[in-house]
PDB file of C-alpha atoms and ligand atoms in Angstrom:
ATOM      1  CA  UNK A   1     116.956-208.433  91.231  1.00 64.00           C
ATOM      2  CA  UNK A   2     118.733-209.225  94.517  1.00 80.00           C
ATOM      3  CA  UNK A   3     118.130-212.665  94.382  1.00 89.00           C
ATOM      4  CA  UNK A   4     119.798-213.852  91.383  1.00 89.00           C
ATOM      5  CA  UNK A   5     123.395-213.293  92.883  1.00 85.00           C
ATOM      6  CA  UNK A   6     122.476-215.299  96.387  1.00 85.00           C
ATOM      7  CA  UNK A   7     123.087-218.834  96.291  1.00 88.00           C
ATOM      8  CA  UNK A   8     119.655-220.308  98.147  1.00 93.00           C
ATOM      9  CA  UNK A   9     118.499-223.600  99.701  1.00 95.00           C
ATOM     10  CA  UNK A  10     115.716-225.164  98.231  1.00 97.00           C
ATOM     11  CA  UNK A  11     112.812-225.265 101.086  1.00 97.00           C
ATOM     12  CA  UNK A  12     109.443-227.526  99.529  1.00 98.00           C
ATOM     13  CA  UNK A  13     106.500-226.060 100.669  1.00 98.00           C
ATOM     14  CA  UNK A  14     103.126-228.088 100.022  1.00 98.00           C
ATOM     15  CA  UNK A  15     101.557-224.985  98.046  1.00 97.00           C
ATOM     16  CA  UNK A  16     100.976-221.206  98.428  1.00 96.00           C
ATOM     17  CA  UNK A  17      99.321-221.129 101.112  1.00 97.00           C
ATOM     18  CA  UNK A  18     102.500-222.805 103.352  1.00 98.00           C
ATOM     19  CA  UNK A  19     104.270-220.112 100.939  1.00 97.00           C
ATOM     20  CA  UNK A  20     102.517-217.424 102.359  1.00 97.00           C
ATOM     21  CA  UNK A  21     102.339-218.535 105.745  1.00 97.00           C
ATOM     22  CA  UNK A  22     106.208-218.444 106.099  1.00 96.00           C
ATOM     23  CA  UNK A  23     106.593-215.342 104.847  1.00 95.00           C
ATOM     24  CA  UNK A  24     104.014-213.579 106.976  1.00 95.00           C
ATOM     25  CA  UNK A  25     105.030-215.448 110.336  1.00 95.00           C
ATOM     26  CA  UNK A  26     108.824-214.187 109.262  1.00 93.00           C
ATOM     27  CA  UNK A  27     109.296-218.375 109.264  1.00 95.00           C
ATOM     28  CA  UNK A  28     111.664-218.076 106.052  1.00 93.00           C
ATOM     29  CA  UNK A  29     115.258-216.806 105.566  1.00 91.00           C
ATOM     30  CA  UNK A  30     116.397-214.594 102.247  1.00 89.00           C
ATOM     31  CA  UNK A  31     118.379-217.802 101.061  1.00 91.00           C
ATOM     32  CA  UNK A  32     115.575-220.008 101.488  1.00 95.00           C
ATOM     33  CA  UNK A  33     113.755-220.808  98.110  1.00 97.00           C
ATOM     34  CA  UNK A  34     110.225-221.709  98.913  1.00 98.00           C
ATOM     35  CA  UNK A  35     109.185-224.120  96.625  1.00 98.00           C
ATOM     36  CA  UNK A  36     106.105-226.154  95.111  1.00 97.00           C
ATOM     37  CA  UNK A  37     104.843-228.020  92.297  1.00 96.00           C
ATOM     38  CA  UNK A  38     101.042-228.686  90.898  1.00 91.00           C
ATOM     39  CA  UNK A  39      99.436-228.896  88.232  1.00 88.00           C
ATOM     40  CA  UNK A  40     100.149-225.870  86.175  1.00 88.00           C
ATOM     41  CA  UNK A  41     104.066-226.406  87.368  1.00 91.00           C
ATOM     42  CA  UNK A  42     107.123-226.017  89.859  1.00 95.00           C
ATOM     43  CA  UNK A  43     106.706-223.015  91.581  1.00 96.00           C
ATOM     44  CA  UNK A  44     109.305-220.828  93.756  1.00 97.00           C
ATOM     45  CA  UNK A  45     109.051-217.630  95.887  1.00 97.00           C
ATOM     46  CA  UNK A  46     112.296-215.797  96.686  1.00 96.00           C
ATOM     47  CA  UNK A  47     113.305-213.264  98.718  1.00 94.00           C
ATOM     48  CA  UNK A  48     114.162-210.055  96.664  1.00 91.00           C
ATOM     49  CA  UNK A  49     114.260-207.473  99.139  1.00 83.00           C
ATOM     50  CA  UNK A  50     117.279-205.049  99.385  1.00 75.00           C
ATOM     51  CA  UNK A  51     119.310-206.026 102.687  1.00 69.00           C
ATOM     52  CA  UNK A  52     117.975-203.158 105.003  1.00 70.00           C
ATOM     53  CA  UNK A  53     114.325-204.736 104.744  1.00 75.00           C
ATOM     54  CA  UNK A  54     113.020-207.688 106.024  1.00 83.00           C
ATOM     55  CA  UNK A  55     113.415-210.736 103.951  1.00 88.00           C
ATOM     56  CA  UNK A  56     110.554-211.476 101.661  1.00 92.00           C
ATOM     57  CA  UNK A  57     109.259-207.808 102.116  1.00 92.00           C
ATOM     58  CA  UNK A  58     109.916-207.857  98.273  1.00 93.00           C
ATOM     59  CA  UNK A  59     109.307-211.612  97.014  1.00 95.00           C
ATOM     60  CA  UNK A  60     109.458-212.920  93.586  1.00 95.00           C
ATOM     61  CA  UNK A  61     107.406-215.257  91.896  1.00 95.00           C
ATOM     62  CA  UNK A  62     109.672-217.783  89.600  1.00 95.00           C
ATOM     63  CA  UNK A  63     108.647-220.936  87.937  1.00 94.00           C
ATOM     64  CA  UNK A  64     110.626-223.659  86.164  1.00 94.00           C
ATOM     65  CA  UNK A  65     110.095-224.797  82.733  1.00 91.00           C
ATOM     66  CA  UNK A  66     112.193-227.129  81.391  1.00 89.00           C
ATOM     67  CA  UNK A  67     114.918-226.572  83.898  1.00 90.00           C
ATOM     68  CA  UNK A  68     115.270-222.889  82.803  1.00 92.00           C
ATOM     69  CA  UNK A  69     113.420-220.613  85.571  1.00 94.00           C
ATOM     70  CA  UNK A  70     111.185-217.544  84.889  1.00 93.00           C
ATOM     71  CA  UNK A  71     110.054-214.701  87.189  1.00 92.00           C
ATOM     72  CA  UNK A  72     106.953-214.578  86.911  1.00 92.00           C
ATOM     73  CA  UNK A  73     105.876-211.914  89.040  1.00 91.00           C
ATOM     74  CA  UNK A  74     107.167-209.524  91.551  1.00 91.00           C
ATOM     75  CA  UNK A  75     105.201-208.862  95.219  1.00 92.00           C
ATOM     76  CA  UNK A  76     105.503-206.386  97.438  1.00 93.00           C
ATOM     77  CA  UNK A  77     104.436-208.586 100.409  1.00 92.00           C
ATOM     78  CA  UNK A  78     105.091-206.001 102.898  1.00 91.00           C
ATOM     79  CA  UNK A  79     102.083-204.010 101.838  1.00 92.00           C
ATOM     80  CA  UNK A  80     100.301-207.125 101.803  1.00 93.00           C
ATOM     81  CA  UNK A  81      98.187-207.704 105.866  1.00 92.00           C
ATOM     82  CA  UNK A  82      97.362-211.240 105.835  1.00 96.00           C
ATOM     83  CA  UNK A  83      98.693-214.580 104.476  1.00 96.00           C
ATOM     84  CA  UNK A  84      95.580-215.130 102.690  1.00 96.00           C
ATOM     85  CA  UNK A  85      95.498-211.756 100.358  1.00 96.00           C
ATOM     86  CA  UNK A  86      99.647-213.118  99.796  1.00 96.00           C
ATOM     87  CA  UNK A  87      97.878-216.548  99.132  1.00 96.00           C
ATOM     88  CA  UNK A  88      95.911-215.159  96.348  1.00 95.00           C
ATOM     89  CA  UNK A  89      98.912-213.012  94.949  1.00 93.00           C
ATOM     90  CA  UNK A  90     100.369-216.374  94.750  1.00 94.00           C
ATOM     91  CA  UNK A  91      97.594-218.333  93.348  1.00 93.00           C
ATOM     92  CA  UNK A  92      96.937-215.592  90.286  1.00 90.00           C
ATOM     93  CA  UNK A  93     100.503-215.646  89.356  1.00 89.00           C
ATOM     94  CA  UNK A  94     100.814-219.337  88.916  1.00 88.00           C
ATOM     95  CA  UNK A  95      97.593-219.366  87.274  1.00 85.00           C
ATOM     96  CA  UNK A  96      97.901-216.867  84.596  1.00 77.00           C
ATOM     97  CA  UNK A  97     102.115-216.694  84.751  1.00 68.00           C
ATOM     98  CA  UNK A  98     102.797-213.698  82.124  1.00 71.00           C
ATOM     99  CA  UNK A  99     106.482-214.593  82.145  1.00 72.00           C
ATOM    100  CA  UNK A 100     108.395-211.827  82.674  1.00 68.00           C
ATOM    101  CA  UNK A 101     111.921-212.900  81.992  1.00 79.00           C
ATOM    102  CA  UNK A 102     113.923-215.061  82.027  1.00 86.00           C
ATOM    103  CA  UNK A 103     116.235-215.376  85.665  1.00 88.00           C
ATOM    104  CA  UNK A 104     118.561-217.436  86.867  1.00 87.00           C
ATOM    105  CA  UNK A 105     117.800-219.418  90.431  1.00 89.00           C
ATOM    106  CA  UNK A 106     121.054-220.604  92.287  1.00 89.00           C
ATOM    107  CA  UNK A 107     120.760-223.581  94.280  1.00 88.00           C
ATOM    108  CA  UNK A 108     123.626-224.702  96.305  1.00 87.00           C
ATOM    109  CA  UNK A 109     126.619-223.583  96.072  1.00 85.00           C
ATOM    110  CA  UNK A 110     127.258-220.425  93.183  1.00 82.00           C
ATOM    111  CA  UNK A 111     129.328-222.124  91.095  1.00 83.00           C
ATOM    112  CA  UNK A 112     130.291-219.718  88.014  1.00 85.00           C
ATOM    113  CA  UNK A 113     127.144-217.633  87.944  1.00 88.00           C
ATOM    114  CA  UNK A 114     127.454-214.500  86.460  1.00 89.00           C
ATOM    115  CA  UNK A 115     124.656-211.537  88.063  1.00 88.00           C
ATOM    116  CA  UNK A 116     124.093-207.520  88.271  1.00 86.00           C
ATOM    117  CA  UNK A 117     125.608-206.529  91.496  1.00 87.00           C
ATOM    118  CA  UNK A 118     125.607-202.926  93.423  1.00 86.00           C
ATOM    119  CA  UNK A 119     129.261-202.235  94.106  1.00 89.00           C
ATOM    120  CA  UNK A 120     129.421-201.490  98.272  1.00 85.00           C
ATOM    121  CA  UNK A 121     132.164-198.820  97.201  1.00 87.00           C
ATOM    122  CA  UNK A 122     130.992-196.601  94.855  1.00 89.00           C
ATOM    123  CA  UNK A 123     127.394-197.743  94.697  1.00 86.00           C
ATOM    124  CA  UNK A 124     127.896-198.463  90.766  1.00 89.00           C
ATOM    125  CA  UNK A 125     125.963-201.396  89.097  1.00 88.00           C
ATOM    126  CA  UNK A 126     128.383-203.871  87.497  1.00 90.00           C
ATOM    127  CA  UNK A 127     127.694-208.160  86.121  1.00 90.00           C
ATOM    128  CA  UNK A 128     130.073-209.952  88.337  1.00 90.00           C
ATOM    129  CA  UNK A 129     130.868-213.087  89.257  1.00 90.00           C
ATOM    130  CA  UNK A 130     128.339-214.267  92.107  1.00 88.00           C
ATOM    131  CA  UNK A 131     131.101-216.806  93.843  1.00 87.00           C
ATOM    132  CA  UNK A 132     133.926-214.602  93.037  1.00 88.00           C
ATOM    133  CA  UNK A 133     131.835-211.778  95.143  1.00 87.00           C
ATOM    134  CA  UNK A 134     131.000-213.662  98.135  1.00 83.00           C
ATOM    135  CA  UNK A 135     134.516-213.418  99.146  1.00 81.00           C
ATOM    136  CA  UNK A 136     133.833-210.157  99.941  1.00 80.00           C
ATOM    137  CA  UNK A 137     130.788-211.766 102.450  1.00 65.00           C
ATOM    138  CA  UNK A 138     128.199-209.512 100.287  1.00 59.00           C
ATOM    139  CA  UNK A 139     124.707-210.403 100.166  1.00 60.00           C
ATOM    140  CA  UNK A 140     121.715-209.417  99.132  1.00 64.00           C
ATOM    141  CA  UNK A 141     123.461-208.059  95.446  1.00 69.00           C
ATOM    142  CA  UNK A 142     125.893-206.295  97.076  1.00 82.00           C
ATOM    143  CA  UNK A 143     129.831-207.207  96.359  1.00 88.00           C
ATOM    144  CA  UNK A 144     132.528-205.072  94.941  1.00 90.00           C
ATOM    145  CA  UNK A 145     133.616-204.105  91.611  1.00 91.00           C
ATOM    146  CA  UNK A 146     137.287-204.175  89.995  1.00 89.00           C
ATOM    147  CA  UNK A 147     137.285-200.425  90.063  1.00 90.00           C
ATOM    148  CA  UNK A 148     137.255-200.140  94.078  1.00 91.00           C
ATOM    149  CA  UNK A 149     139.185-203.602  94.309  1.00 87.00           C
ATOM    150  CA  UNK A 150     142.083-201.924  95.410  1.00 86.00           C
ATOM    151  CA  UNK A 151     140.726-200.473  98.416  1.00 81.00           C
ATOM    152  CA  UNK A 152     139.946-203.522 100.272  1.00 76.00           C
TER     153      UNK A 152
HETATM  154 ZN1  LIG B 201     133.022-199.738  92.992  1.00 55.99          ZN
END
């Protein structure tokens, strides 16, 4: 889940279908949080691709209840042709959300956030401190961990 250690900007959308549309005209960054609300909730779609793909080629589905969020759903929008099929991948998650699990969504600045994060060393998965690894200007879940620390 590359997206829980990148600190994103919120971007409103009006609903899916401007969702979808951004993604498939390559109109929205990997820190950009597309977001909307009706009436079955708040709504976001994140970029949780791995840093050699296009953003959004892998895009989670989150929602927000009670100022907690949830994934619900994971797409694979780059096997997806048009913005109307992602428009419906959309539309079915936030209609029947099975929630997954429960994530974390950081807006802003991270400001003690705690993630899983690949080590860019040694390739070994470690929970680290999501502002303490941006000083190594990591993204996308990359950062490095206290093992290979004293290489850099
Ligand atoms: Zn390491």
């Amino acid at each position: 889940m590359y997206y829980e250690s990148i600190p994103h900007k919120i971007t409103p959308v009006a609903d899916a279908t401007e969702a979808a549309a951004k993604i498939k005209e390559g109109k929205a960054s990997s820190i950009e949080a597309l977001s909307w609300t009706n009436e079955n909730g708040k709504f976001y779609v994140v970029s949780d691709s791995h840093i050699d793909d296009s953003p959004f080629a892998e895009t989670a589905v989150l929602k927000e209840i009670d100022s907690e969020f949830f994934q619900i759903d994971s797409i694979t929008a780059a096997w997806i042709h048009t913005k109307e099929e992602l428009t419906t991948c959309f539309v079915d998650a936030a209609n029947n959300p099975p929630i997954e699990r429960k994530t974390q969504l950081i807006v802003g600045e991270s400001t003690n956030q705690m993630a899983f994060i690949s080590c860019g060393c040694c390739g070994n998965r470690f929970r680290g401190n999501v502002k303490e690894q941006l000083e190594f200007d990591q993204d996308n879940g990359y950062g490095i961990c206290t093992n290979c620390k004293h290489y850099i």
